[in-house]
CSV table of N, CA, C and O in Angstrom, one decimal:
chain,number,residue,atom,x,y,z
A,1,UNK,N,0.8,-1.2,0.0
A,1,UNK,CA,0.0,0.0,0.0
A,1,UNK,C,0.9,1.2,0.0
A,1,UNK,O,1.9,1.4,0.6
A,2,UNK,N,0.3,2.0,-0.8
A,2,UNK,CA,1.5,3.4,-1.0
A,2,UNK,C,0.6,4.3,-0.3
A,2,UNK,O,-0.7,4.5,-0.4
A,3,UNK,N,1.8,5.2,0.6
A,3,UNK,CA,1.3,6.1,1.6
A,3,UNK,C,2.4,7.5,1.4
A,3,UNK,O,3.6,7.8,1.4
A,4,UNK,N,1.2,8.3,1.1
A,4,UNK,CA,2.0,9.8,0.9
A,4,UNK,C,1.4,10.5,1.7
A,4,UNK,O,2.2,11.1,2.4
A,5,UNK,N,0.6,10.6,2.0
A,5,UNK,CA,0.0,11.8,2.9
A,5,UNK,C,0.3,11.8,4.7
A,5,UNK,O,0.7,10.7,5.2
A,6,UNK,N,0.1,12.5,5.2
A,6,UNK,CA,0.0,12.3,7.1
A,6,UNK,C,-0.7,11.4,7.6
A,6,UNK,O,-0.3,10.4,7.1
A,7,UNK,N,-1.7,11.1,8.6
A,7,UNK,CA,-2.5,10.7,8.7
A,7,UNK,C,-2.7,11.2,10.2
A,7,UNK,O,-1.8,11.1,11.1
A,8,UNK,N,-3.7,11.8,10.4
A,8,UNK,CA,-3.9,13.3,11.0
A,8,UNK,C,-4.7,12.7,12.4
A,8,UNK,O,-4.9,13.5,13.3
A,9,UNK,N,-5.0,11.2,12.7
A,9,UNK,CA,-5.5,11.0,13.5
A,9,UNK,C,-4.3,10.1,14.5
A,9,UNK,O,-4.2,9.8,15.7
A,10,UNK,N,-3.4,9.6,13.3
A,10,UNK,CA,-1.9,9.2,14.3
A,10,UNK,C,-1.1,10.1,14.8
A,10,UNK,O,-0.3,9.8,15.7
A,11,UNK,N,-1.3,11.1,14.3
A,11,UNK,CA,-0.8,12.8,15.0
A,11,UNK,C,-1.2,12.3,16.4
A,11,UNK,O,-0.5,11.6,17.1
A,12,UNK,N,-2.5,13.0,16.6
A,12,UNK,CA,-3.5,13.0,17.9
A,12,UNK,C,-2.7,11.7,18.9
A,12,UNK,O,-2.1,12.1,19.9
A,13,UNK,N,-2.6,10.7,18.8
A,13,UNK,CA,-2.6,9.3,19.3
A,13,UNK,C,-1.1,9.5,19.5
A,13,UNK,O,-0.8,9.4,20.7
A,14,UNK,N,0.2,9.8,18.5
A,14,UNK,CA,1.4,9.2,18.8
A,14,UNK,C,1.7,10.7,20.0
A,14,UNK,O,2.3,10.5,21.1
A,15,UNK,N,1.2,12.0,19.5
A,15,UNK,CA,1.2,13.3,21.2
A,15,UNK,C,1.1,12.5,21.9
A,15,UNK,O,2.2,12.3,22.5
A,16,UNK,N,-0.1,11.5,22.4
A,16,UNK,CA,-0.3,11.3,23.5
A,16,UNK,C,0.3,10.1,24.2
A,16,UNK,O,0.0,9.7,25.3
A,17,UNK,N,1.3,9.4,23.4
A,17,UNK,CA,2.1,8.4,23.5
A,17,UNK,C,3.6,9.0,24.0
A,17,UNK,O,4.3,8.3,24.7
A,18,UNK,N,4.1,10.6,23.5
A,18,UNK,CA,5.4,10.8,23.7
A,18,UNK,C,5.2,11.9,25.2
A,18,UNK,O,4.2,12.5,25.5
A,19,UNK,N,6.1,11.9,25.6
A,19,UNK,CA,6.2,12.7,26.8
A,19,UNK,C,6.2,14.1,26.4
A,19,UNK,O,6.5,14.4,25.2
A,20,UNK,N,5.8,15.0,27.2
A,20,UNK,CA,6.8,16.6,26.5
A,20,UNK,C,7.8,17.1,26.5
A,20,UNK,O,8.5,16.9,27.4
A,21,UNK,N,8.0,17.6,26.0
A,21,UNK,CA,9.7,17.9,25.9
A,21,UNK,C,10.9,17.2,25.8
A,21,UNK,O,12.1,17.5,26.2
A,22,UNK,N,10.4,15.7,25.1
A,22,UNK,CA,11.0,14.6,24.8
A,22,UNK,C,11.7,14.9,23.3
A,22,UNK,O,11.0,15.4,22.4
A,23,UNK,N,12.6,14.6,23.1
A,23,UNK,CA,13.3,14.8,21.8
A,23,UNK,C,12.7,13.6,21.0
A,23,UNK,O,12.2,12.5,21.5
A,24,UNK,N,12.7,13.9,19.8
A,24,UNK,CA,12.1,12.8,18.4
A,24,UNK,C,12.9,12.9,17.5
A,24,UNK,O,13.3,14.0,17.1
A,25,UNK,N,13.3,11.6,17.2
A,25,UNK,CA,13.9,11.4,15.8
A,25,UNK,C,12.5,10.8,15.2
A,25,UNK,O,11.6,10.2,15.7
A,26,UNK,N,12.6,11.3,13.4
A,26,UNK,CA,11.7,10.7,13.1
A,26,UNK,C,12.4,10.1,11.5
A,26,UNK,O,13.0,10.8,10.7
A,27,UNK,N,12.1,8.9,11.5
A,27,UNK,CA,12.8,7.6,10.9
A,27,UNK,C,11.6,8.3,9.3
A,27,UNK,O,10.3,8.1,9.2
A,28,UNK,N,12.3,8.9,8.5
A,28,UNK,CA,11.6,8.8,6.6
A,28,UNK,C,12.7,7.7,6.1
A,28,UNK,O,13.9,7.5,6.2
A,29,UNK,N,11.2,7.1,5.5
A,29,UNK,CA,11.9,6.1,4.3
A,29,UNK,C,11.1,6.8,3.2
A,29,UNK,O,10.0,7.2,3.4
A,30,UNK,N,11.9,7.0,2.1
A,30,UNK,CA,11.1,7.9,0.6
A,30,UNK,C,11.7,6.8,-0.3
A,30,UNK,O,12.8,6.2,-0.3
A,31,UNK,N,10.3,6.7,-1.4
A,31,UNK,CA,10.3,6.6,-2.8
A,31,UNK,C,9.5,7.6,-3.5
A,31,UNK,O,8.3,7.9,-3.5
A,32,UNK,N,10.9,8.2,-4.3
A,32,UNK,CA,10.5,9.0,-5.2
A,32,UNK,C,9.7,8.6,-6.5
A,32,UNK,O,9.7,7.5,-7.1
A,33,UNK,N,9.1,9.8,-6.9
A,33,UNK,CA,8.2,9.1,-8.0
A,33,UNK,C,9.4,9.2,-9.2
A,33,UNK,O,10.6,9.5,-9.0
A,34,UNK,N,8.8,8.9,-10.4
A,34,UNK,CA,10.2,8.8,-11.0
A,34,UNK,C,10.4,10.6,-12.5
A,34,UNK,O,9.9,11.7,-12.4
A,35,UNK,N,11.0,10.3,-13.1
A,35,UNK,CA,11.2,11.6,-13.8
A,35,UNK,C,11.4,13.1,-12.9
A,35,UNK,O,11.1,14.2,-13.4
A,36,UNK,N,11.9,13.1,-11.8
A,36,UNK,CA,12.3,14.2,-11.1
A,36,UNK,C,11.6,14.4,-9.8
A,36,UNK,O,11.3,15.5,-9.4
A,37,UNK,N,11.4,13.5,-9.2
A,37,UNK,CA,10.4,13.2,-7.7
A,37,UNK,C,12.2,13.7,-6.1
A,37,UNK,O,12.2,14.4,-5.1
A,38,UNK,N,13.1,13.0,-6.7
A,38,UNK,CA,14.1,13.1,-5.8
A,38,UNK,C,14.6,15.0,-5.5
A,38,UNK,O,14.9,15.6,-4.5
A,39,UNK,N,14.6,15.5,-7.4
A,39,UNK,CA,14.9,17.0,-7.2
A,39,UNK,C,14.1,17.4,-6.9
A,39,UNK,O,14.5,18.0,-5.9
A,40,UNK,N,12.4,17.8,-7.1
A,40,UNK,CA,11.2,18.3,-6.6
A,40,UNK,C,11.5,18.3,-4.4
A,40,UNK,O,11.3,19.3,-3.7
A,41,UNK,N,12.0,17.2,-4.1
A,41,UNK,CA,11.5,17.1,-2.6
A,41,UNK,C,13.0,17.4,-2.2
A,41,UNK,O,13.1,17.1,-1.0
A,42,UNK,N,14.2,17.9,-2.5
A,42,UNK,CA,15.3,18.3,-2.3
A,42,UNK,C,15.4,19.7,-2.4
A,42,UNK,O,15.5,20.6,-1.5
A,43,UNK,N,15.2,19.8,-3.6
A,43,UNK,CA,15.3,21.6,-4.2
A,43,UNK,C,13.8,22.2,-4.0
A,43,UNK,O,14.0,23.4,-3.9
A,44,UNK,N,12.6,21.9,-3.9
A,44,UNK,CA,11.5,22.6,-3.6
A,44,UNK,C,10.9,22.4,-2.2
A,44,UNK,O,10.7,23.3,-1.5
A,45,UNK,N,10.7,20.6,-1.9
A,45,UNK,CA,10.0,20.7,-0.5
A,45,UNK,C,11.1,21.0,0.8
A,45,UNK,O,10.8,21.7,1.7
A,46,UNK,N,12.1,20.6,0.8
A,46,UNK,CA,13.2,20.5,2.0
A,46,UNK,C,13.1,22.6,2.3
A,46,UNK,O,12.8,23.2,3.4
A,47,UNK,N,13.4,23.4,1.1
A,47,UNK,CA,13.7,24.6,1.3
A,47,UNK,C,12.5,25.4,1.9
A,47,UNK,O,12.5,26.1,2.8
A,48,UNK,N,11.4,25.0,1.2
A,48,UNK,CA,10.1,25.5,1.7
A,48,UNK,C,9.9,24.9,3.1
A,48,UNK,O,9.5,25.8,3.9
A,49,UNK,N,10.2,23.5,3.7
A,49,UNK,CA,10.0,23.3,5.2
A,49,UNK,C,11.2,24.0,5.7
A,49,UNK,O,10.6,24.3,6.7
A,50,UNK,N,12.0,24.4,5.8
A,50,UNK,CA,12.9,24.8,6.5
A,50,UNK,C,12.3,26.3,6.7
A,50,UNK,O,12.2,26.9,7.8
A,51,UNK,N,12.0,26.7,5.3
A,51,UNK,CA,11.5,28.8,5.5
A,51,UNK,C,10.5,28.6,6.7
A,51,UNK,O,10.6,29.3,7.7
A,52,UNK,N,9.1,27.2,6.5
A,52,UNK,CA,8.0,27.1,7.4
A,52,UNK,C,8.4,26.9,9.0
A,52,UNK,O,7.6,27.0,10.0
A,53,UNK,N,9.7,26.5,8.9
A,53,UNK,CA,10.4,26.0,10.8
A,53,UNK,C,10.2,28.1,11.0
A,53,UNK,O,9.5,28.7,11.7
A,54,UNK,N,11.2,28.5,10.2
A,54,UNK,CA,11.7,29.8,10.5
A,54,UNK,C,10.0,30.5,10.7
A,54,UNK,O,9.6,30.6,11.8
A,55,UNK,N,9.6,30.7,10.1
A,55,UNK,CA,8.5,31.5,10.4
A,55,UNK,C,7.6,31.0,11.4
A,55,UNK,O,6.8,31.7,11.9
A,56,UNK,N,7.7,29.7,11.8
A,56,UNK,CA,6.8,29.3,13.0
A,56,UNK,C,8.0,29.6,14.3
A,56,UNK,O,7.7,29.1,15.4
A,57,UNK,N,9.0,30.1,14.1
A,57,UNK,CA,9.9,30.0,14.9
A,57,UNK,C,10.5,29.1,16.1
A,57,UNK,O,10.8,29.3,17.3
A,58,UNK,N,10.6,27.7,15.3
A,58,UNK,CA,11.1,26.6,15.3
A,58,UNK,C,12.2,26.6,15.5
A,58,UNK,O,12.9,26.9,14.5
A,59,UNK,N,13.0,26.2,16.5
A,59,UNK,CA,14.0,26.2,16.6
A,59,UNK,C,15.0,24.4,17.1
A,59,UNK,O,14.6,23.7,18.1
A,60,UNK,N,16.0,23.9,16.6
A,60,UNK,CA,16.6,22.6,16.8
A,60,UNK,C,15.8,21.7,16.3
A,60,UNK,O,15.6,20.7,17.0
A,61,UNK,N,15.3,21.7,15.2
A,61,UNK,CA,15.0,20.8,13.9
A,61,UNK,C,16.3,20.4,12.9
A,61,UNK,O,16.8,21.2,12.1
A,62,UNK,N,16.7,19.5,13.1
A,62,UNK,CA,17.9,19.0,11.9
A,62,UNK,C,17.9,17.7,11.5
A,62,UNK,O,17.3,16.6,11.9
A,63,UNK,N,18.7,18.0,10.4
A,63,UNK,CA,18.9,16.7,9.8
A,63,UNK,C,20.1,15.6,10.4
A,63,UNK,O,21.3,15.9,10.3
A,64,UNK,N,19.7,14.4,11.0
A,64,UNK,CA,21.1,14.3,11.7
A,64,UNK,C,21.2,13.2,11.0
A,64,UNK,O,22.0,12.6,11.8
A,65,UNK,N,21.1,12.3,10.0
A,65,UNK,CA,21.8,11.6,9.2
A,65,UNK,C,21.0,11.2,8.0
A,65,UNK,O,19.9,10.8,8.4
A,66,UNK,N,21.3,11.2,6.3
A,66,UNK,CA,20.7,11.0,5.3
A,66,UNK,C,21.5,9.9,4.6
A,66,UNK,O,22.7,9.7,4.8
A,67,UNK,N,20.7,9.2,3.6
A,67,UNK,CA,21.5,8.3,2.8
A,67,UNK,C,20.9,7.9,1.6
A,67,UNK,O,19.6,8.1,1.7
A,68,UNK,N,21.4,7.4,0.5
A,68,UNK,CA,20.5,6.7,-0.5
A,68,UNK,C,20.8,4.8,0.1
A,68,UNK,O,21.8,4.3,0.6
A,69,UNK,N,19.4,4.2,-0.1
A,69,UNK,CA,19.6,3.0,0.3
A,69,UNK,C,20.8,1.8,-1.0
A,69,UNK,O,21.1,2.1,-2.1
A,70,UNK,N,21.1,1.2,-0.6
A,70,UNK,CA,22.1,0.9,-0.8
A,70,UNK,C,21.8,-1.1,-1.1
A,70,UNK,O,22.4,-1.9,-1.8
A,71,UNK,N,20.8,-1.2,-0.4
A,71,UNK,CA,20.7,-2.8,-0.7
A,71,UNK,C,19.3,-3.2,-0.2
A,71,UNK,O,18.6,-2.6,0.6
A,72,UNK,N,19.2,-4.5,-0.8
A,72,UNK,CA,17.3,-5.2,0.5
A,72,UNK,C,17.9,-6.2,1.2
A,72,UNK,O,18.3,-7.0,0.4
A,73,UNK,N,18.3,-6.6,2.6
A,73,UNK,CA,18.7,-7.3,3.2
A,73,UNK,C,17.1,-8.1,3.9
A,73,UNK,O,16.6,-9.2,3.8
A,74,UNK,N,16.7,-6.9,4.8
A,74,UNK,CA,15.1,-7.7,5.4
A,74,UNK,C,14.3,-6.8,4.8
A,74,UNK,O,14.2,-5.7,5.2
A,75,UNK,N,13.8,-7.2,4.0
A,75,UNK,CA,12.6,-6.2,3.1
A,75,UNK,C,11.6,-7.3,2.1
A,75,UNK,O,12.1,-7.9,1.1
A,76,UNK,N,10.8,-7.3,2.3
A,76,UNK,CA,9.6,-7.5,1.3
A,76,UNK,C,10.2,-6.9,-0.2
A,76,UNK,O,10.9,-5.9,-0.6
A,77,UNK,N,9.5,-8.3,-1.0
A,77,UNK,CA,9.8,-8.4,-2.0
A,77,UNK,C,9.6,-7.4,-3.0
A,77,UNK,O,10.2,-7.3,-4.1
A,78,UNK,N,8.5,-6.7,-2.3
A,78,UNK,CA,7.6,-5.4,-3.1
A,78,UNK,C,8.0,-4.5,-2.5
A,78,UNK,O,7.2,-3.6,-2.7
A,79,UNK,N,8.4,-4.3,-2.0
A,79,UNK,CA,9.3,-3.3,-1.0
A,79,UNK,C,10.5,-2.8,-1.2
A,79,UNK,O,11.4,-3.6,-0.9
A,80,UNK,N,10.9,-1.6,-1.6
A,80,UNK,CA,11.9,-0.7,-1.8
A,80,UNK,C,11.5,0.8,-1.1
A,80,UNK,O,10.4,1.4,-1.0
A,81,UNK,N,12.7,1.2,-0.9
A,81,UNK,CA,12.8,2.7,-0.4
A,81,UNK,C,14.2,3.4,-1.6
A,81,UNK,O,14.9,2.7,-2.3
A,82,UNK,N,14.4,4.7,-1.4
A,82,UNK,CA,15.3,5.2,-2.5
A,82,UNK,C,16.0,6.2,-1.6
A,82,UNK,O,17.0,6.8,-2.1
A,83,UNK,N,15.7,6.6,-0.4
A,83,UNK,CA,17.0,7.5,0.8
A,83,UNK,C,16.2,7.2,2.5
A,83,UNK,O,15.1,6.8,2.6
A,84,UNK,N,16.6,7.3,3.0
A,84,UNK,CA,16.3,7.0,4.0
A,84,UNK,C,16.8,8.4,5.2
A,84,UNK,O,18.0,8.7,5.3
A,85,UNK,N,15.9,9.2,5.9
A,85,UNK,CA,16.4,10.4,6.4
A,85,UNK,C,16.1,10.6,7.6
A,85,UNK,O,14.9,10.6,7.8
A,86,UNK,N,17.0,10.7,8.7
A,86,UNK,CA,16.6,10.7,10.1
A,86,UNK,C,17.1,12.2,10.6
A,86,UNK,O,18.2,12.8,10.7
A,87,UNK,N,15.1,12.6,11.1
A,87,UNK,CA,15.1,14.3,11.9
A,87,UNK,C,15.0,14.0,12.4
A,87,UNK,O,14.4,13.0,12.7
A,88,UNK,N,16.3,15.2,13.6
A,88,UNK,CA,15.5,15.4,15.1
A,88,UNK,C,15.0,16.3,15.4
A,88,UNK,O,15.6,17.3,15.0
A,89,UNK,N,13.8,16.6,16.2
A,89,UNK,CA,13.1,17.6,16.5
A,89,UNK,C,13.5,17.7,18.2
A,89,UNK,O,14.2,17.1,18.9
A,90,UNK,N,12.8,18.5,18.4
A,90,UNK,CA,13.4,18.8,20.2
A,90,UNK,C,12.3,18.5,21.1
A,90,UNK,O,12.4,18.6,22.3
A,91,UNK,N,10.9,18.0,20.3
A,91,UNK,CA,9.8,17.2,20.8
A,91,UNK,C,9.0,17.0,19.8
A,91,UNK,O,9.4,17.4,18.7
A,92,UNK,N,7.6,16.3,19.9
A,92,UNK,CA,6.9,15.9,19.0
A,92,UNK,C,6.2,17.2,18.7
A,92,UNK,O,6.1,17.6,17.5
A,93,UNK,N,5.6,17.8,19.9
A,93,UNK,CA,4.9,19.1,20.0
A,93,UNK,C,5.1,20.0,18.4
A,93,UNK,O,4.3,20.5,17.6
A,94,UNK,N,6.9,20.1,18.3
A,94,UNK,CA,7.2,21.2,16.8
A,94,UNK,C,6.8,20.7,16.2
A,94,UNK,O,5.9,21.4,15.7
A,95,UNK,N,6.7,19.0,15.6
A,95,UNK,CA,6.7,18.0,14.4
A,95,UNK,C,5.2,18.4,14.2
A,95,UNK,O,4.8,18.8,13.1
A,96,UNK,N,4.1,18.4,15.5
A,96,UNK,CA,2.5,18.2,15.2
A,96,UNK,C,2.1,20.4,14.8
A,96,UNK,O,1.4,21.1,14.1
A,97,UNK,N,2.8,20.6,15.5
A,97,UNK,CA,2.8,22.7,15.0
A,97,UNK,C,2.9,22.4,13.3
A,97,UNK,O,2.0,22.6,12.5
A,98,UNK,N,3.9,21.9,13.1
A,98,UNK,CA,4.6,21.9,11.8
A,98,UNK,C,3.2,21.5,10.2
A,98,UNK,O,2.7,22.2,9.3
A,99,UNK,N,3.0,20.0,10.8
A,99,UNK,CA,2.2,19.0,10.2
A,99,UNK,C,1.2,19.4,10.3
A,99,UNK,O,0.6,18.7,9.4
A,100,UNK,N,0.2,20.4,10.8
A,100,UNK,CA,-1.2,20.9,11.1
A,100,UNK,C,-1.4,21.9,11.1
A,100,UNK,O,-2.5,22.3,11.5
A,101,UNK,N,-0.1,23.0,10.5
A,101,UNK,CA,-0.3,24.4,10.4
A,101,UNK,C,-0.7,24.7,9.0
A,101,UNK,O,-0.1,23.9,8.2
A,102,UNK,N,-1.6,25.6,8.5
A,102,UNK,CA,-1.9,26.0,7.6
A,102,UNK,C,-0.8,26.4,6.2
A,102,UNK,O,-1.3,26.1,5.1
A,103,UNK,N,0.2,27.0,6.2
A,103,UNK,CA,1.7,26.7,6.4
A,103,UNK,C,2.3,25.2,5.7
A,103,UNK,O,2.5,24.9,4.5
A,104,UNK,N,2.3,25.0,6.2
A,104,UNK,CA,2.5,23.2,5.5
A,104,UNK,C,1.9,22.6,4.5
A,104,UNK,O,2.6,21.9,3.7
A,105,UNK,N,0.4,22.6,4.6
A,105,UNK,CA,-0.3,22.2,4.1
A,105,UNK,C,-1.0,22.6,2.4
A,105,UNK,O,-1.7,22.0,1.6
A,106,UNK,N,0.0,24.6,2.5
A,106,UNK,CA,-0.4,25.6,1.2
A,106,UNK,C,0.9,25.5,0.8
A,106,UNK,O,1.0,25.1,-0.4
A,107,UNK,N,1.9,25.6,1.4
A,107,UNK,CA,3.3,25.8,0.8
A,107,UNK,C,4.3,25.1,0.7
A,107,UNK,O,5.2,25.3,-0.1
A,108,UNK,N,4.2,24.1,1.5
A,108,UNK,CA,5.4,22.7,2.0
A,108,UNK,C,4.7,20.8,1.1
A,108,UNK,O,5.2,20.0,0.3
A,109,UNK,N,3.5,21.0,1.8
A,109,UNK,CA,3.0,19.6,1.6
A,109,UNK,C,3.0,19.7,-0.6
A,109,UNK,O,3.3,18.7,-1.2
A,110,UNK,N,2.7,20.5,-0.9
A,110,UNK,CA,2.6,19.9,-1.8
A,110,UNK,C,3.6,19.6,-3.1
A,110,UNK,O,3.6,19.1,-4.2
A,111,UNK,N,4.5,20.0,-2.3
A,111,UNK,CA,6.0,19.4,-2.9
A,111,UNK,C,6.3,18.6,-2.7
A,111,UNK,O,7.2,18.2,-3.5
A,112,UNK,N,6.0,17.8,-1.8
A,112,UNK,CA,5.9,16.9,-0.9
A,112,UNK,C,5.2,15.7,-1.8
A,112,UNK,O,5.9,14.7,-2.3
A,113,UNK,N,4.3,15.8,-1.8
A,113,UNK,CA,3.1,15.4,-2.7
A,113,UNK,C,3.6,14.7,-4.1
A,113,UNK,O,3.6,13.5,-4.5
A,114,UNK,N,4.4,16.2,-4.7
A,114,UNK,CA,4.7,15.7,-6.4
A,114,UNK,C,5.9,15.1,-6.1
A,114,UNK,O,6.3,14.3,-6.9
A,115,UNK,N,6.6,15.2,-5.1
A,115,UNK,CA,7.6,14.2,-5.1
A,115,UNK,C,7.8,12.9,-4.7
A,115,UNK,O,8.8,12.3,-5.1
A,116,UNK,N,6.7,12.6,-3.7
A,116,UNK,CA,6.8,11.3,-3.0
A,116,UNK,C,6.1,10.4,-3.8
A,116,UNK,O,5.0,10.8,-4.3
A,117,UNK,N,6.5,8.9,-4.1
A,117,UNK,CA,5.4,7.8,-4.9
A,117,UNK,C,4.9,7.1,-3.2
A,117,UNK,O,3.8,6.8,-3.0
A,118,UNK,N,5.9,7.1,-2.2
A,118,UNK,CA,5.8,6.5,-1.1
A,118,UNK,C,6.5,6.8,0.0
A,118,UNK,O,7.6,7.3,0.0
A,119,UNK,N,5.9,6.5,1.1
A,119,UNK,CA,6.9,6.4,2.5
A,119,UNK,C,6.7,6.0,3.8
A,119,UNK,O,5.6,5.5,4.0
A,120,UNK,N,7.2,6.0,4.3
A,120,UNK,CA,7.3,6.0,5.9
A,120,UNK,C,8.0,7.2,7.2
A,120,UNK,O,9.2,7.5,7.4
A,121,UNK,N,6.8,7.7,7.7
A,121,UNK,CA,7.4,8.5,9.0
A,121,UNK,C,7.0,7.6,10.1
A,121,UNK,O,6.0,6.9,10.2
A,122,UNK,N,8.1,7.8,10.9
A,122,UNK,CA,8.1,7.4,12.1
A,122,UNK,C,9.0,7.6,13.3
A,122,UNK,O,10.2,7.4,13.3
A,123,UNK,N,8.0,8.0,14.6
A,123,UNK,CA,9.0,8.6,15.0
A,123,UNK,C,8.9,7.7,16.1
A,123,UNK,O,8.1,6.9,16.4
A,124,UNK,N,10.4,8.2,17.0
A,124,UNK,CA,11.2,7.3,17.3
A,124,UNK,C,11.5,8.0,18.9
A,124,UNK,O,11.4,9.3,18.8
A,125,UNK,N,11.6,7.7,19.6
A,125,UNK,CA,11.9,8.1,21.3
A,125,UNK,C,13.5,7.3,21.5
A,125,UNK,O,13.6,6.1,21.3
A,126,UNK,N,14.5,8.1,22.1
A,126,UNK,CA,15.5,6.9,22.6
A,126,UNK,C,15.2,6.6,23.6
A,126,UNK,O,14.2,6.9,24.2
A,127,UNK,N,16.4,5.5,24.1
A,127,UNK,CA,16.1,4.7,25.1
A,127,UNK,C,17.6,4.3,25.2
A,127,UNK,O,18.1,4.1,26.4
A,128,UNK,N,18.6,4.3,24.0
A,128,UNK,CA,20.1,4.2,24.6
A,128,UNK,C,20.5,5.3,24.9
A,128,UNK,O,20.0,6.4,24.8
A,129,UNK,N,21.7,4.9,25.2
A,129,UNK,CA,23.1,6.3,25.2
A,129,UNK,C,24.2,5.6,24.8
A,129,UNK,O,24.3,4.4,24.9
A,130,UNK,N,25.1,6.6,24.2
A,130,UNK,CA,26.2,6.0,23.5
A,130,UNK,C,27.2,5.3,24.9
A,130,UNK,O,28.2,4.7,24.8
């Protein structure tokens, strides 16, 4: 099943699962669509979320590690991703500001949109330390 959009009621449910002021990594797996889906969500959506952090005055959102996937080791056979990108936010609270502001949804999401064929967000709580 191919998933591009949010889903606006796992919002609601995953708040009430993280603590506040709990830091979030949130685990993207992307497939881009093809004929220019990778430059669309690099060069149009990444720049447009970042202006949207600044104007909601967002602060300690980054990117703390990206990659192009590289192999299928445990993966379904129908199953491919094309980068793989892990944010951290400084709680979930920015992530749901972010995802449900009017903001996102006129200027961000839909770059978003022409670029993604699929994905996965998910976000992630630690629990080690180095």
């Amino acid at each position: 099943m191919r998933i591009t959009t949010i889903d606006h009621k796992g919002l609601k449910e995953t708040a009430c699962n993280i603590p506040p002021n709990t830091p979030v990594v949130m685990l993207n797996l992307l497939r881009f669509k093809p004929d220019g889906g990778r430059e669309i969500y690099y060069q149009q959506y990444i720049p447009s979320f970042q202006e949207l952090t600044t104007k909601l005055q967002l602060e300690g959102i980054k990117l703390a590690w990206g990659g192009n996937v590289s192999g299928r080791l445990a993966i379904a056979d129908n199953e491919w991703w094309d980068d793989v990108l892990l944010v951290e936010y400084p709680d979930f609270a920015s992530f749901l500001l972010i995802a449900e502001s009017d903001g996102y949804r006129n200027d961000a999401e839909p770059f978003r949109l022409a670029a993604i064929d699929d994905c996965r967000l998910i976000p992630m709580v630690g629990f080690m330390k180095e």
